[in-house]
Coordinates of C-alpha atoms in Angstrom, one line a residue:
M1 CA 6.9 -4.5 17.1
Q2 CA 6.0 -2.0 14.4
E3 CA 7.2 -2.7 10.9
H4 CA 10.2 -0.8 9.5
G5 CA 10.7 -0.4 5.8
F6 CA 8.1 -1.3 3.1
F7 CA 7.5 -2.8 -0.3
K8 CA 5.2 -2.7 -3.2
I9 CA 4.1 -5.9 -5.1
E10 CA 1.9 -6.1 -8.2
I11 CA 1.1 -8.8 -10.7
I12 CA 1.8 -7.9 -14.3
K13 CA 0.7 -10.8 -16.5
Q14 CA 2.8 -13.8 -15.3
T15 CA 5.3 -11.6 -13.4
L16 CA 5.4 -10.5 -9.8
S17 CA 6.9 -7.0 -9.8
V18 CA 8.4 -6.1 -6.4
E19 CA 10.0 -2.8 -5.1
Y20 CA 11.8 -2.8 -1.8
F21 CA 12.2 0.4 0.3
D22 CA 14.3 1.4 3.3
A23 CA 15.7 -0.9 5.9
W24 CA 13.5 -3.9 6.9
N25 CA 12.9 -5.5 10.3
I26 CA 11.5 -9.0 10.8
E27 CA 7.9 -7.9 10.9
T28 CA 8.2 -6.3 7.4
A29 CA 9.9 -9.4 6.1
L30 CA 7.2 -11.7 7.5
R31 CA 4.4 -9.6 5.9
Y32 CA 6.3 -9.5 2.6
C33 CA 6.7 -13.3 2.5
A34 CA 3.0 -13.8 3.2
E35 CA 1.9 -11.3 0.6
F36 CA 4.3 -12.5 -2.0
K37 CA 3.1 -16.1 -1.6
Y38 CA -0.5 -15.0 -1.7
L39 CA -0.1 -13.2 -5.0
A40 CA 2.2 -15.9 -6.5
E41 CA -0.6 -18.4 -5.9
K42 CA -2.8 -16.4 -8.3
I43 CA -0.4 -17.0 -11.2
N44 CA 1.5 -20.2 -10.3
N45 CA -0.7 -22.4 -12.4
N46 CA 1.6 -21.5 -15.3
P47 CA 5.4 -20.7 -15.3
W48 CA 5.9 -17.2 -13.8
A49 CA 8.6 -14.7 -13.2
C50 CA 9.7 -12.2 -10.6
L51 CA 11.2 -8.8 -10.9
L52 CA 12.9 -7.6 -7.7
D53 CA 13.9 -4.0 -7.6
L54 CA 16.3 -3.4 -4.7
S55 CA 17.5 0.0 -5.9
Q56 CA 15.9 1.8 -3.0
W57 CA 16.3 -0.9 -0.3
E58 CA 18.7 -0.4 2.6
L59 CA 18.9 -4.1 3.5
G60 CA 17.4 -5.8 6.5
I61 CA 18.2 -7.8 9.6
L62 CA 19.8 -11.3 9.3
E63 CA 16.7 -13.0 10.8
M64 CA 14.8 -12.1 7.7
M65 CA 17.1 -14.2 5.5
D66 CA 15.7 -17.5 6.8
E67 CA 12.2 -16.3 5.9
V68 CA 13.3 -15.4 2.4
R69 CA 15.1 -18.7 2.0
K70 CA 11.8 -20.5 3.0
L71 CA 9.9 -18.4 0.5
N72 CA 12.4 -19.2 -2.3
E73 CA 12.1 -22.9 -1.5
W74 CA 8.3 -22.6 -2.0
T75 CA 8.6 -20.6 -5.2
N76 CA 11.1 -23.1 -6.6
I77 CA 8.5 -25.9 -6.4
N78 CA 5.6 -23.6 -7.3
N79 CA 6.4 -22.9 -11.0
Q80 CA 8.6 -19.9 -10.8
K81 CA 11.0 -20.0 -13.8
Y82 CA 12.7 -16.6 -14.0
E83 CA 13.9 -13.9 -11.7
A84 CA 15.4 -10.5 -12.6
V85 CA 17.1 -8.6 -9.8
V86 CA 17.9 -4.9 -9.9
C87 CA 20.5 -3.9 -7.4
R88 CA 23.0 -1.1 -6.9
L89 CA 25.1 -2.5 -4.0
S90 CA 27.4 -5.5 -4.1
L91 CA 26.2 -6.4 -0.6
Q92 CA 22.6 -6.6 -2.0
K93 CA 23.7 -8.9 -4.8
W94 CA 25.6 -11.1 -2.3
L95 CA 22.6 -11.4 0.0
M96 CA 20.3 -12.2 -2.9
A97 CA 22.7 -14.8 -4.2
S98 CA 22.9 -16.5 -0.8
T99 CA 19.1 -16.9 -0.6
H100 CA 18.9 -18.0 -4.3
R101 CA 20.6 -21.3 -3.6
A102 CA 17.1 -22.7 -3.1
L103 CA 16.1 -21.7 -6.6
T104 CA 17.4 -24.6 -8.5
N105 CA 14.5 -24.5 -11.1
V106 CA 14.8 -20.7 -11.6
E107 CA 17.0 -18.8 -14.1
I108 CA 18.3 -15.7 -12.2
R109 CA 19.9 -12.6 -13.7
F110 CA 21.1 -9.4 -12.1
F111 CA 20.7 -6.0 -13.7
D112 CA 21.8 -2.4 -13.1
N113 CA 18.4 -0.9 -14.0
R114 CA 14.8 -1.8 -14.2
K115 CA 14.4 -1.4 -17.9
E116 CA 17.1 -4.0 -18.7
A117 CA 15.5 -6.4 -16.2
Q118 CA 12.0 -5.9 -17.7
D119 CA 13.3 -6.3 -21.2
W120 CA 14.9 -9.6 -20.3
L121 CA 11.8 -10.9 -18.6
N122 CA 9.7 -9.8 -21.6
S123 CA 11.9 -11.9 -23.8
V124 CA 11.6 -15.1 -21.7
I125 CA 8.1 -15.1 -20.3

């Protein structure tokens, strides 16, 4: 099946900066998890952070949540220490919180805008 929705990921120092767009299907989620892990492996030799910007995301199918949980389990044991989440919908926050249970070694904060999230990450990493 063809992917629906998309994302942008970039490495900025010791931070993976991610923007989510549109509604995702499982194909997009699988590619996201693979690319995220590939890029995280480039910086996980030291503590690292993640900035997730969900402000333009329209959610995804439930099957993708298992993949995101697996990815979070991997990041939790691969030196991720901080995560800043920008979200506008309470449902987005609830979905992220449900997948974040695996992140026992990661400090997570939710923000209303990207600047606040980036400022916090700059203060801790």
